[in-house]
mmCIF file of C-alpha atoms in Angstrom:
data_model
loop_
_atom_site.group_PDB
_atom_site.id
_atom_site.type_symbol
_atom_site.label_atom_id
_atom_site.label_comp_id
_atom_site.label_asym_id
_atom_site.label_seq_id
_atom_site.Cartn_x
_atom_site.Cartn_y
_atom_site.Cartn_z
ATOM 1 C CA ARG Q 122 34.822 -6.966 -4.601
ATOM 2 C CA GLN Q 123 34.851 -3.734 -3.407
ATOM 3 C CA ARG Q 124 32.748 -1.719 -5.851
ATOM 4 C CA GLY Q 125 30.476 -4.483 -5.224
ATOM 5 C CA ARG Q 126 29.968 -4.288 -1.443
ATOM 6 C CA GLU Q 127 30.262 -0.675 -2.487
ATOM 7 C CA GLU Q 128 27.209 -0.508 -4.280
ATOM 8 C CA GLU Q 129 25.504 -3.285 -1.896
ATOM 9 C CA ARG Q 130 25.624 -0.335 0.799
ATOM 10 C CA LYS Q 131 24.166 1.991 -1.144
ATOM 11 C CA ARG Q 132 21.422 -0.375 -2.536
ATOM 12 C CA GLY Q 133 20.782 -0.833 1.218
ATOM 13 C CA ARG Q 134 20.893 3.029 2.027
ATOM 14 C CA GLU Q 135 18.515 3.327 -1.041
ATOM 15 C CA ALA Q 136 15.923 0.638 0.427
ATOM 16 C CA GLU Q 137 16.003 2.362 3.536
ATOM 17 C CA ARG Q 138 14.993 5.343 2.512
ATOM 18 C CA GLN Q 139 12.452 4.375 -0.129
ATOM 19 C CA ARG Q 140 10.710 2.504 3.288
ATOM 20 C CA GLY Q 141 10.925 5.701 5.285
ATOM 21 C CA ARG Q 142 9.069 7.470 2.068
ATOM 22 C CA ALA Q 143 6.667 4.649 2.480
ATOM 23 C CA ALA Q 144 6.182 4.797 6.276
ATOM 24 C CA GLU Q 145 5.982 8.400 5.735
ATOM 25 C CA ARG Q 146 3.309 8.328 3.139
ATOM 26 C CA GLN Q 147 1.298 5.697 5.331
ATOM 27 C CA ARG Q 148 0.987 7.675 8.207
ATOM 28 C CA GLY Q 149 -0.199 10.803 5.740
ATOM 29 C CA ARG Q 150 -2.743 8.712 4.647
ATOM 30 C CA GLU Q 151 -3.786 7.689 7.722
ATOM 31 C CA ALA Q 152 -3.609 10.879 9.463
ATOM 32 C CA GLU Q 153 -6.332 11.919 6.155
ATOM 33 C CA ARG Q 154 -8.156 9.415 7.005
ATOM 34 C CA GLN Q 155 -8.801 10.110 10.670
ATOM 35 C CA ARG Q 156 -9.160 13.690 10.079
ATOM 36 C CA GLY Q 157 -12.232 12.265 7.302
ATOM 37 C CA ARG Q 158 -13.386 10.104 10.160
ATOM 38 C CA GLU Q 159 -13.121 13.432 12.619
ATOM 39 C CA ALA Q 160 -15.084 15.652 10.188
ATOM 40 C CA GLU Q 161 -17.814 12.684 9.742
ATOM 41 C CA ARG Q 162 -18.060 12.820 13.204
ATOM 42 C CA GLN Q 163 -18.353 16.319 13.296
ATOM 43 C CA ARG Q 164 -20.998 16.361 10.673
ATOM 44 C CA GLY Q 165 -23.063 13.565 12.292
ATOM 45 C CA ARG Q 166 -23.226 15.585 15.737
ATOM 46 C CA GLU Q 167 -23.944 19.048 13.794
ATOM 47 C CA ALA Q 168 -27.104 16.936 12.307
ATOM 48 C CA GLU Q 169 -28.484 15.588 15.638
ATOM 49 C CA ARG Q 170 -28.126 18.833 16.832
ATOM 50 C CA GLN Q 171 -29.942 20.544 13.752
ATOM 51 C CA ARG Q 172 -32.679 17.681 14.429
ATOM 52 C CA GLY Q 173 -32.437 18.815 18.004
ATOM 53 C CA ARG Q 174 -33.174 22.071 17.401
ATOM 54 C CA GLU Q 175 -36.162 21.288 14.878
ATOM 55 C CA ALA Q 176 -37.717 18.885 16.789
ATOM 56 C CA GLU Q 177 -37.823 22.139 19.284
ATOM 57 C CA ARG Q 178 -39.756 24.649 16.937
ATOM 58 C CA GLN Q 179 -42.074 21.634 16.067
ATOM 59 C CA ARG Q 180 -42.638 21.064 20.245
ATOM 60 C CA GLY Q 181 -43.250 24.780 19.906
ATOM 61 C CA ARG Q 182 -45.352 25.128 17.252
ATOM 62 C CA GLU Q 183 -46.976 22.203 18.571
ATOM 63 C CA ALA Q 184 -47.833 24.222 22.188
ATOM 64 C CA GLU Q 185 -48.546 26.871 20.303
ATOM 65 C CA ARG Q 186 -51.780 25.265 18.445
ATOM 66 C CA GLN Q 187 -52.204 23.747 21.944
ATOM 67 C CA ARG Q 188 -53.162 27.070 23.197
ATOM 68 C CA GLY Q 189 -54.840 28.471 20.060
ATOM 69 C CA ARG Q 190 -57.290 25.118 20.699
ATOM 70 C CA GLU Q 191 -57.760 25.913 24.196
ATOM 71 C CA ALA Q 192 -58.065 29.721 23.773
ATOM 72 C CA GLU Q 193 -60.530 28.779 20.888
ATOM 73 C CA ARG Q 194 -62.657 26.324 23.177
ATOM 74 C CA GLN Q 195 -62.456 28.800 25.909
ATOM 75 C CA ARG Q 196 -63.750 31.406 23.568
ATOM 76 C CA GLY Q 197 -66.548 28.811 22.315
ATOM 77 C CA ARG Q 198 -67.662 27.824 26.154
ATOM 78 C CA GLU Q 199 -67.702 31.645 26.500
ATOM 79 C CA ALA Q 200 -70.412 32.407 23.514
ATOM 80 C CA GLU Q 201 -72.191 29.351 25.008
ATOM 81 C CA LYS Q 202 -72.672 30.896 27.623
ATOM 82 C CA GLN Q 203 -73.217 34.118 26.236
ATOM 83 C CA GLY Q 204 -75.327 33.174 23.458
ATOM 84 C CA GLY Q 205 -78.685 31.344 22.600
ATOM 85 C CA ARG Q 206 -78.824 28.069 21.268
ATOM 86 C CA GLU Q 207 -78.567 28.949 17.858
ATOM 87 C CA GLU Q 208 -75.607 30.633 18.205
ATOM 88 C CA ARG Q 209 -74.033 28.141 20.335
ATOM 89 C CA GLU Q 210 -74.322 25.784 17.566
ATOM 90 C CA GLU Q 211 -72.992 27.631 15.150
ATOM 91 C CA GLU Q 212 -69.805 28.314 17.251
ATOM 92 C CA ARG Q 213 -69.555 24.360 17.339
ATOM 93 C CA LYS Q 214 -69.718 24.111 14.226
ATOM 94 C CA ARG Q 215 -67.349 26.780 13.697
ATOM 95 C CA GLY Q 216 -64.970 25.234 16.282
ATOM 96 C CA ARG Q 217 -65.647 21.493 14.899
ATOM 97 C CA GLU Q 218 -64.571 23.139 11.249
ATOM 98 C CA ALA Q 219 -61.885 25.035 12.666
ATOM 99 C CA GLU Q 220 -60.963 21.782 14.187
ATOM 100 C CA ARG Q 221 -60.814 19.592 11.344
ATOM 101 C CA GLN Q 222 -58.673 22.330 9.432
ATOM 102 C CA ARG Q 223 -56.223 22.324 12.152
ATOM 103 C CA GLY Q 224 -56.142 18.566 11.673
ATOM 104 C CA ARG Q 225 -55.613 18.457 7.753
ATOM 105 C CA GLU Q 226 -53.026 21.110 8.454
ATOM 106 C CA ALA Q 227 -51.505 18.798 11.081
ATOM 107 C CA GLU Q 228 -51.917 16.066 9.248
ATOM 108 C CA ARG Q 229 -50.003 17.885 6.016
ATOM 109 C CA GLN Q 230 -47.531 18.561 8.749
ATOM 110 C CA ARG Q 231 -46.686 15.441 9.484
ATOM 111 C CA GLY Q 232 -46.732 14.431 5.975
ATOM 112 C CA ARG Q 233 -44.177 16.857 5.046
ATOM 113 C CA GLU Q 234 -42.057 16.134 8.400
ATOM 114 C CA ALA Q 235 -42.157 12.273 7.210
ATOM 115 C CA GLU Q 236 -41.213 13.089 3.468
ATOM 116 C CA ARG Q 237 -38.378 15.330 4.801
ATOM 117 C CA GLN Q 238 -37.197 12.390 7.242
ATOM 118 C CA ARG Q 239 -37.600 9.975 4.266
ATOM 119 C CA GLY Q 240 -34.882 12.348 1.981
ATOM 120 C CA ARG Q 241 -32.868 12.868 5.109
ATOM 121 C CA GLU Q 242 -32.268 9.209 5.207
ATOM 122 C CA GLU Q 243 -32.087 8.392 1.830
ATOM 123 C CA GLU Q 244 -29.267 11.119 1.512
ATOM 124 C CA ARG Q 245 -27.589 9.793 4.326
ATOM 125 C CA LYS Q 246 -27.751 6.246 2.755
ATOM 126 C CA LYS Q 247 -26.227 7.528 -0.545
ATOM 127 C CA ALA Q 248 -23.537 9.657 1.538
ATOM 128 C CA GLU Q 249 -22.497 5.917 3.460
ATOM 129 C CA ARG Q 250 -22.626 4.340 0.125
ATOM 130 C CA GLN Q 251 -20.582 6.510 -1.654
ATOM 131 C CA ARG Q 252 -18.069 6.707 1.634
ATOM 132 C CA GLY Q 253 -18.129 2.703 1.402
ATOM 133 C CA ARG Q 254 -17.441 3.090 -2.452
ATOM 134 C CA GLU Q 255 -14.730 5.242 -1.766
ATOM 135 C CA ALA Q 256 -12.919 3.271 1.247
ATOM 136 C CA GLU Q 257 -13.049 0.182 -1.584
ATOM 137 C CA ARG Q 258 -11.557 2.237 -4.187
ATOM 138 C CA GLN Q 259 -8.760 3.438 -1.603
ATOM 139 C CA ARG Q 260 -8.237 0.200 -0.061
ATOM 140 C CA GLY Q 261 -7.884 -0.878 -4.038
ATOM 141 C CA ARG Q 262 -5.306 1.669 -4.780
ATOM 142 C CA GLN Q 263 -3.554 1.240 -1.323
ATOM 143 C CA ALA Q 264 -3.301 -2.985 -2.098
ATOM 144 C CA GLY Q 265 -2.214 -1.936 -5.468
ATOM 145 C CA ARG Q 266 0.942 0.217 -4.365
ATOM 146 C CA GLN Q 267 1.598 -2.324 -2.017
ATOM 147 C CA ARG Q 268 1.804 -5.318 -4.805
ATOM 148 C CA GLY Q 269 3.850 -2.336 -6.381
ATOM 149 C CA ARG Q 270 6.051 -1.782 -3.488
ATOM 150 C CA GLU Q 271 6.369 -6.080 -3.049
ATOM 151 C CA ALA Q 272 6.839 -6.639 -6.538
ATOM 152 C CA GLU Q 273 9.957 -3.485 -6.579
ATOM 153 C CA ARG Q 274 11.836 -5.372 -3.528
ATOM 154 C CA GLN Q 275 11.270 -8.703 -5.616
ATOM 155 C CA ARG Q 276 13.143 -7.422 -8.832
ATOM 156 C CA GLY Q 277 15.842 -5.930 -6.092
ATOM 157 C CA ARG Q 278 16.362 -9.226 -4.438
ATOM 158 C CA GLU Q 279 16.101 -11.419 -8.204
ATOM 159 C CA ALA Q 280 18.869 -9.009 -9.474
ATOM 160 C CA GLU Q 281 20.787 -8.852 -6.310
ATOM 161 C CA ARG Q 282 20.612 -12.276 -6.532
ATOM 162 C CA LYS Q 283 21.733 -12.294 -10.464
ATOM 163 C CA ILE Q 284 24.614 -10.106 -9.326
ATOM 164 C CA GLY Q 285 25.556 -12.464 -6.548
ATOM 165 C CA SER Q 286 25.681 -15.280 -9.056
ATOM 166 C CA GLU Q 287 27.684 -13.710 -12.060
ATOM 167 C CA GLU Q 288 29.959 -12.507 -9.531
ATOM 168 C CA GLU Q 289 30.238 -16.179 -8.203
ATOM 169 C CA ARG Q 290 30.561 -17.330 -12.298
ATOM 170 C CA GLN Q 291 33.431 -15.137 -12.488
ATOM 171 C CA ARG Q 292 34.912 -15.679 -9.533
ATOM 172 C CA GLY Q 293 35.208 -19.748 -11.483
ATOM 173 C CA ARG Q 294 36.225 -18.361 -14.625
ATOM 174 C CA GLU Q 295 38.976 -16.735 -13.280
ATOM 175 C CA GLU Q 296 40.316 -19.314 -10.994
ATOM 176 C CA LYS Q 297 40.007 -21.903 -13.871
ATOM 177 C CA ARG Q 298 41.985 -19.603 -15.942
ATOM 178 C CA GLN Q 299 44.787 -19.370 -13.404
ATOM 179 C CA ARG Q 300 44.595 -23.111 -13.077
ATOM 180 C CA GLY Q 301 45.018 -23.670 -16.358
ATOM 181 C CA ARG Q 302 47.990 -20.838 -16.219
ATOM 182 C CA GLU Q 303 49.327 -22.996 -13.323
ATOM 183 C CA ALA Q 304 49.287 -26.092 -15.939
ATOM 184 C CA GLU Q 305 50.550 -24.072 -18.485
ATOM 185 C CA ARG Q 306 53.618 -23.182 -16.522
ATOM 186 C CA GLN Q 307 53.849 -26.905 -15.192
ATOM 187 C CA ARG Q 308 53.826 -28.384 -18.710
ATOM 188 C CA GLY Q 309 56.987 -25.485 -19.586
ATOM 189 C CA ARG Q 310 58.825 -27.100 -16.584
ATOM 190 C CA ASP Q 311 58.098 -30.379 -17.457
ATOM 191 C CA ALA Q 312 59.227 -30.423 -21.025
ATOM 192 C CA GLU Q 313 62.417 -28.070 -20.169
ATOM 193 C CA ARG Q 314 63.524 -30.959 -17.729
ATOM 194 C CA GLN Q 315 62.379 -33.504 -20.366
ATOM 195 C CA ARG Q 316 64.750 -31.387 -22.775
ATOM 196 C CA GLY Q 317 67.984 -31.454 -20.342
ATOM 197 C CA SER Q 318 67.522 -35.039 -19.328
ATOM 198 C CA GLU Q 319 67.690 -35.750 -23.371
ATOM 199 C CA ALA Q 320 70.654 -33.333 -23.998
ATOM 200 C CA GLU Q 321 72.323 -35.165 -21.149
ATOM 201 C CA ARG Q 322 71.774 -38.404 -22.508
ATOM 202 C CA GLN Q 323 73.049 -37.584 -25.999
ATOM 203 C CA ARG Q 324 76.163 -35.980 -24.409
ATOM 204 C CA ALA Q 325 76.938 -39.325 -22.193
ATOM 205 C CA GLU Q 326 76.343 -41.334 -25.951
ATOM 206 C CA ARG Q 327 78.508 -38.848 -27.870
ATOM 207 C CA GLN Q 328 81.783 -39.114 -24.956
ATOM 208 C CA GLY Q 329 81.038 -42.886 -24.733
ATOM 209 C CA GLY Q 330 81.678 -43.536 -28.253
ATOM 210 C CA ARG Q 331 84.328 -41.024 -28.645
ATOM 211 C CA GLU Q 332 85.792 -43.191 -25.539
ATOM 212 C CA GLU Q 333 85.499 -46.241 -27.510
ATOM 213 C CA GLU Q 334 87.147 -45.083 -30.658
ATOM 214 C CA ARG Q 335 90.284 -44.385 -28.519
ATOM 215 C CA LYS Q 336 90.470 -47.672 -26.977
ATOM 216 C CA ARG Q 337 89.917 -48.760 -31.038
ATOM 217 C CA GLY Q 338 93.313 -46.875 -31.869
ATOM 218 C CA ARG Q 339 95.462 -48.024 -29.215
ATOM 219 C CA GLU Q 340 94.522 -51.448 -29.770
ATOM 220 C CA ALA Q 341 95.910 -50.820 -32.929
ATOM 221 C CA GLU Q 342 98.594 -49.331 -32.401
ATOM 222 C CA ARG Q 343 99.580 -52.191 -30.351
ATOM 223 C CA GLN Q 344 98.776 -54.294 -32.837
ATOM 224 C CA ARG Q 345 100.631 -52.845 -35.347
ATOM 225 C CA GLY Q 346 104.027 -52.422 -33.084
#
């Protein structure tokens, strides 16, 4: 029983250490997830700053084009004042063509920007899906480990119950053997007493026979006298 209690204490200490290690691993995983979330927020902030810088550059380019258009119109007006009608008309034609050219270029620029934006959005969605799948796998692994730990604890409890039942059965068998030995000793004592009583009775019978024999002898002696 002493060894059983010591073994029980050892198992308790080992289970405590196991729980400590599991808690430590859980804290490590939580810290890792925290670092991942912080890195994700950092990337988001960096992307936001990048978009802000890109928008700022875009506004700068647009302002530059606006100044160019204004200068172009200014030169057109100056030429209008300086030249004749034909020259002015030619200048206006060139201005309109340049304006259309700039409009086409701006349209292409907007198309390219929209395409890049769609690409970034698609990339973001893909990364989001990847993170979701990874988180799902992580949850699955965590649930699997949790089920494993629970099964391990269940097996430990079952083994503990089996050990307790076996000890109980062992005690029952030992008590039964003890009772059997005690009954055997009791039967021996009873048989011994029985044999003593029987010997006493036989001695008494022999003593009575001898007394009877002496009485008959005395009677016969008197008869002869």
